[in-house]
Amino acid sequence: MLALAALSANPDRFHLIDVRDAEDYAAAHVAGAVHIPLSDLEARRDKLPPGTKPVTICGKGGGRSAEGADMLCNLGRPDALWLEGGTTGWLAQNT
C-alpha cells in the first residue's frame, strides 16, 4: 500500500496504473496515471517502465488496486504497491 502523502511527495518515483474500466477512467483519474484495466494487466506487464515502482489505482483503493498489485508481485514485480484511498482520495486532496 502507498499512502497518498508519499505519492504527493515524490510522484516521479512511481508508475501509476489505473486498473478500472474505461468509463471510470474517462470520468476521473489521478493525474499521470495510465489506463490498464485489471483484466489486461498480466498481458501488459512487460510494458511497465523499469526504474519506477508500479502503483495500481482503483476508485476507493484496496479492491481492484490491491488485486492488481498482488498480481504484479506474483508476476515478478515485488515492488508493486496499491494506492490507499484510490482515485476518490486523490481527488479529495488535490482538487
mmCIF file with all atom_site columns, C-alpha atoms in Angstrom:
data_model
loop_
_atom_site.group_PDB
_atom_site.id
_atom_site.type_symbol
_atom_site.label_atom_id
_atom_site.label_alt_id
_atom_site.label_comp_id
_atom_site.label_asym_id
_atom_site.label_entity_id
_atom_site.label_seq_id
_atom_site.pdbx_PDB_ins_code
_atom_site.Cartn_x
_atom_site.Cartn_y
_atom_site.Cartn_z
_atom_site.occupancy
_atom_site.B_iso_or_equiv
_atom_site.pdbx_formal_charge
_atom_site.auth_seq_id
_atom_site.auth_comp_id
_atom_site.auth_asym_id
_atom_site.auth_atom_id
_atom_site.pdbx_PDB_model_num
ATOM 1  C CA . MET A 1 1  ? 0.000   0.000   0.000   1.00 0.00 ? 1  MET A CA 1
ATOM 2  C CA . LEU A 1 2  ? 1.175   3.520   -0.804  1.00 0.00 ? 2  LEU A CA 1
ATOM 3  C CA . ALA A 1 3  ? -0.155  6.443   1.198   1.00 0.00 ? 3  ALA A CA 1
ATOM 4  C CA . LEU A 1 4  ? -1.455  9.456   -0.701  1.00 0.00 ? 4  LEU A CA 1
ATOM 5  C CA . ALA A 1 5  ? 1.077   11.710  1.033   1.00 0.00 ? 5  ALA A CA 1
ATOM 6  C CA . ALA A 1 6  ? 4.001   9.567   -0.166  1.00 0.00 ? 6  ALA A CA 1
ATOM 7  C CA . LEU A 1 7  ? 2.769   9.798   -3.741  1.00 0.00 ? 7  LEU A CA 1
ATOM 8  C CA . SER A 1 8  ? 2.341   13.560  -3.496  1.00 0.00 ? 8  SER A CA 1
ATOM 9  C CA . ALA A 1 9  ? 5.839   13.969  -2.063  1.00 0.00 ? 9  ALA A CA 1
ATOM 10 C CA . ASN A 1 10 ? 7.651   12.157  -4.894  1.00 0.00 ? 10 ASN A CA 1
ATOM 11 C CA . PRO A 1 11 ? 5.383   11.359  -7.881  1.00 0.00 ? 11 PRO A CA 1
ATOM 12 C CA . ASP A 1 12 ? 8.234   10.766  -10.371 1.00 0.00 ? 12 ASP A CA 1
ATOM 13 C CA . ARG A 1 13 ? 9.327   7.710   -8.416  1.00 0.00 ? 13 ARG A CA 1
ATOM 14 C CA . PHE A 1 14 ? 6.123   5.849   -9.272  1.00 0.00 ? 14 PHE A CA 1
ATOM 15 C CA . HIS A 1 15 ? 4.412   4.490   -12.393 1.00 0.00 ? 15 HIS A CA 1
ATOM 16 C CA . LEU A 1 16 ? 0.688   4.989   -11.803 1.00 0.00 ? 16 LEU A CA 1
ATOM 17 C CA . ILE A 1 17 ? -1.677  2.408   -13.291 1.00 0.00 ? 17 ILE A CA 1
ATOM 18 C CA . ASP A 1 18 ? -5.445  2.896   -13.165 1.00 0.00 ? 18 ASP A CA 1
ATOM 19 C CA . VAL A 1 19 ? -6.926  -0.615  -13.251 1.00 0.00 ? 19 VAL A CA 1
ATOM 20 C CA . ARG A 1 20 ? -10.605 0.415   -13.517 1.00 0.00 ? 20 ARG A CA 1
ATOM 21 C CA . ASP A 1 21 ? -12.754 0.139   -16.634 1.00 0.00 ? 21 ASP A CA 1
ATOM 22 C CA . ALA A 1 22 ? -12.541 2.706   -19.419 1.00 0.00 ? 22 ALA A CA 1
ATOM 23 C CA . GLU A 1 23 ? -15.661 4.621   -18.393 1.00 0.00 ? 23 GLU A CA 1
ATOM 24 C CA . ASP A 1 24 ? -14.451 5.131   -14.824 1.00 0.00 ? 24 ASP A CA 1
ATOM 25 C CA . TYR A 1 25 ? -11.006 6.197   -16.033 1.00 0.00 ? 25 TYR A CA 1
ATOM 26 C CA . ALA A 1 26 ? -12.509 8.667   -18.511 1.00 0.00 ? 26 ALA A CA 1
ATOM 27 C CA . ALA A 1 27 ? -14.736 10.183  -15.817 1.00 0.00 ? 27 ALA A CA 1
ATOM 28 C CA . ALA A 1 28 ? -11.824 10.963  -13.463 1.00 0.00 ? 28 ALA A CA 1
ATOM 29 C CA . HIS A 1 29 ? -8.350  9.679   -12.735 1.00 0.00 ? 29 HIS A CA 1
ATOM 30 C CA . VAL A 1 30 ? -5.170  10.560  -10.887 1.00 0.00 ? 30 VAL A CA 1
ATOM 31 C CA . ALA A 1 31 ? -3.000  12.927  -12.927 1.00 0.00 ? 31 ALA A CA 1
ATOM 32 C CA . GLY A 1 32 ? -0.326  10.985  -14.778 1.00 0.00 ? 32 GLY A CA 1
ATOM 33 C CA . ALA A 1 33 ? -1.977  7.588   -14.373 1.00 0.00 ? 33 ALA A CA 1
ATOM 34 C CA . VAL A 1 34 ? -2.050  5.297   -17.398 1.00 0.00 ? 34 VAL A CA 1
ATOM 35 C CA . HIS A 1 35 ? -5.105  3.173   -18.021 1.00 0.00 ? 35 HIS A CA 1
ATOM 36 C CA . ILE A 1 36 ? -4.553  -0.584  -17.965 1.00 0.00 ? 36 ILE A CA 1
ATOM 37 C CA . PRO A 1 37 ? -7.719  -2.448  -16.956 1.00 0.00 ? 37 PRO A CA 1
ATOM 38 C CA . LEU A 1 38 ? -7.166  -5.167  -14.381 1.00 0.00 ? 38 LEU A CA 1
ATOM 39 C CA . SER A 1 39 ? -8.129  -7.791  -16.971 1.00 0.00 ? 39 SER A CA 1
ATOM 40 C CA . ASP A 1 40 ? -5.236  -6.600  -19.226 1.00 0.00 ? 40 ASP A CA 1
ATOM 41 C CA . LEU A 1 41 ? -2.595  -6.114  -16.558 1.00 0.00 ? 41 LEU A CA 1
ATOM 42 C CA . GLU A 1 42 ? -0.916  -9.508  -16.848 1.00 0.00 ? 42 GLU A CA 1
ATOM 43 C CA . ALA A 1 43 ? -0.626  -9.285  -20.634 1.00 0.00 ? 43 ALA A CA 1
ATOM 44 C CA . ARG A 1 44 ? 0.823   -5.755  -20.466 1.00 0.00 ? 44 ARG A CA 1
ATOM 45 C CA . ARG A 1 45 ? 3.184   -6.212  -17.508 1.00 0.00 ? 45 ARG A CA 1
ATOM 46 C CA . ASP A 1 46 ? 6.236   -6.098  -19.791 1.00 0.00 ? 46 ASP A CA 1
ATOM 47 C CA . LYS A 1 47 ? 5.265   -2.553  -20.824 1.00 0.00 ? 47 LYS A CA 1
ATOM 48 C CA . LEU A 1 48 ? 5.880   -1.192  -17.319 1.00 0.00 ? 48 LEU A CA 1
ATOM 49 C CA . PRO A 1 49 ? 8.953   1.043   -17.281 1.00 0.00 ? 49 PRO A CA 1
ATOM 50 C CA . PRO A 1 50 ? 11.955  -0.085  -15.262 1.00 0.00 ? 50 PRO A CA 1
ATOM 51 C CA . GLY A 1 51 ? 13.286  2.171   -12.543 1.00 0.00 ? 51 GLY A CA 1
ATOM 52 C CA . THR A 1 52 ? 9.898   3.155   -11.136 1.00 0.00 ? 52 THR A CA 1
ATOM 53 C CA . LYS A 1 53 ? 7.590   1.454   -8.653  1.00 0.00 ? 53 LYS A CA 1
ATOM 54 C CA . PRO A 1 54 ? 4.293   0.361   -10.178 1.00 0.00 ? 54 PRO A CA 1
ATOM 55 C CA . VAL A 1 55 ? 1.314   1.665   -8.203  1.00 0.00 ? 55 VAL A CA 1
ATOM 56 C CA . THR A 1 56 ? -2.146  0.363   -9.067  1.00 0.00 ? 56 THR A CA 1
ATOM 57 C CA . ILE A 1 57 ? -5.154  2.596   -8.525  1.00 0.00 ? 57 ILE A CA 1
ATOM 58 C CA . CYS A 1 58 ? -8.898  1.964   -8.385  1.00 0.00 ? 58 CYS A CA 1
ATOM 59 C CA . GLY A 1 59 ? -11.819 4.056   -7.153  1.00 0.00 ? 59 GLY A CA 1
ATOM 60 C CA . LYS A 1 60 ? -11.534 3.849   -3.372  1.00 0.00 ? 60 LYS A CA 1
ATOM 61 C CA . GLY A 1 61 ? -8.304  1.882   -3.005  1.00 0.00 ? 61 GLY A CA 1
ATOM 62 C CA . GLY A 1 62 ? -7.880  -1.644  -1.757  1.00 0.00 ? 62 GLY A CA 1
ATOM 63 C CA . GLY A 1 63 ? -10.199 -3.609  -4.053  1.00 0.00 ? 63 GLY A CA 1
ATOM 64 C CA . ARG A 1 64 ? -9.122  -3.931  -7.654  1.00 0.00 ? 64 ARG A CA 1
ATOM 65 C CA . SER A 1 65 ? -5.943  -1.981  -6.937  1.00 0.00 ? 65 SER A CA 1
ATOM 66 C CA . ALA A 1 66 ? -4.830  -4.433  -4.222  1.00 0.00 ? 66 ALA A CA 1
ATOM 67 C CA . GLU A 1 67 ? -5.614  -7.309  -6.577  1.00 0.00 ? 67 GLU A CA 1
ATOM 68 C CA . GLY A 1 68 ? -3.568  -5.642  -9.316  1.00 0.00 ? 68 GLY A CA 1
ATOM 69 C CA . ALA A 1 69 ? -0.581  -5.042  -7.032  1.00 0.00 ? 69 ALA A CA 1
ATOM 70 C CA . ASP A 1 70 ? -0.715  -8.668  -5.845  1.00 0.00 ? 70 ASP A CA 1
ATOM 71 C CA . MET A 1 71 ? -0.853  -9.816  -9.463  1.00 0.00 ? 71 MET A CA 1
ATOM 72 C CA . LEU A 1 72 ? 2.212   -7.758  -10.380 1.00 0.00 ? 72 LEU A CA 1
ATOM 73 C CA . CYS A 1 73 ? 4.082   -9.065  -7.322  1.00 0.00 ? 73 CYS A CA 1
ATOM 74 C CA . ASN A 1 74 ? 3.332   -12.634 -8.400  1.00 0.00 ? 74 ASN A CA 1
ATOM 75 C CA . LEU A 1 75 ? 4.494   -11.797 -11.933 1.00 0.00 ? 75 LEU A CA 1
ATOM 76 C CA . GLY A 1 76 ? 7.939   -10.658 -10.871 1.00 0.00 ? 76 GLY A CA 1
ATOM 77 C CA . ARG A 1 77 ? 7.375   -7.081  -9.704  1.00 0.00 ? 77 ARG A CA 1
ATOM 78 C CA . PRO A 1 78 ? 7.657   -7.462  -5.915  1.00 0.00 ? 78 PRO A CA 1
ATOM 79 C CA . ASP A 1 79 ? 7.890   -3.672  -5.599  1.00 0.00 ? 79 ASP A CA 1
ATOM 80 C CA . ALA A 1 80 ? 4.281   -3.172  -6.786  1.00 0.00 ? 80 ALA A CA 1
ATOM 81 C CA . LEU A 1 81 ? 2.002   -1.185  -4.485  1.00 0.00 ? 81 LEU A CA 1
ATOM 82 C CA . TRP A 1 82 ? -1.622  -0.034  -4.477  1.00 0.00 ? 82 TRP A CA 1
ATOM 83 C CA . LEU A 1 83 ? -2.768  3.498   -3.687  1.00 0.00 ? 83 LEU A CA 1
ATOM 84 C CA . GLU A 1 84 ? -4.514  3.969   -0.349  1.00 0.00 ? 84 GLU A CA 1
ATOM 85 C CA . GLY A 1 85 ? -7.701  5.997   -0.862  1.00 0.00 ? 85 GLY A CA 1
ATOM 86 C CA . GLY A 1 86 ? -7.647  5.453   -4.631  1.00 0.00 ? 86 GLY A CA 1
ATOM 87 C CA . THR A 1 87 ? -8.847  7.997   -7.136  1.00 0.00 ? 87 THR A CA 1
ATOM 88 C CA . THR A 1 88 ? -11.505 9.271   -4.742  1.00 0.00 ? 88 THR A CA 1
ATOM 89 C CA . GLY A 1 89 ? -8.939  10.063  -2.040  1.00 0.00 ? 89 GLY A CA 1
ATOM 90 C CA . TRP A 1 90 ? -6.523  11.623  -4.518  1.00 0.00 ? 90 TRP A CA 1
ATOM 91 C CA . LEU A 1 91 ? -9.182  13.923  -5.960  1.00 0.00 ? 91 LEU A CA 1
ATOM 92 C CA . ALA A 1 92 ? -10.361 14.935  -2.488  1.00 0.00 ? 92 ALA A CA 1
ATOM 93 C CA . GLN A 1 93 ? -6.828  16.082  -1.600  1.00 0.00 ? 93 GLN A CA 1
ATOM 94 C CA . ASN A 1 94 ? -5.834  17.544  -4.970  1.00 0.00 ? 94 ASN A CA 1
ATOM 95 C CA . THR A 1 95 ? -8.808  19.435  -6.400  1.00 0.00 ? 95 THR A CA 1
#
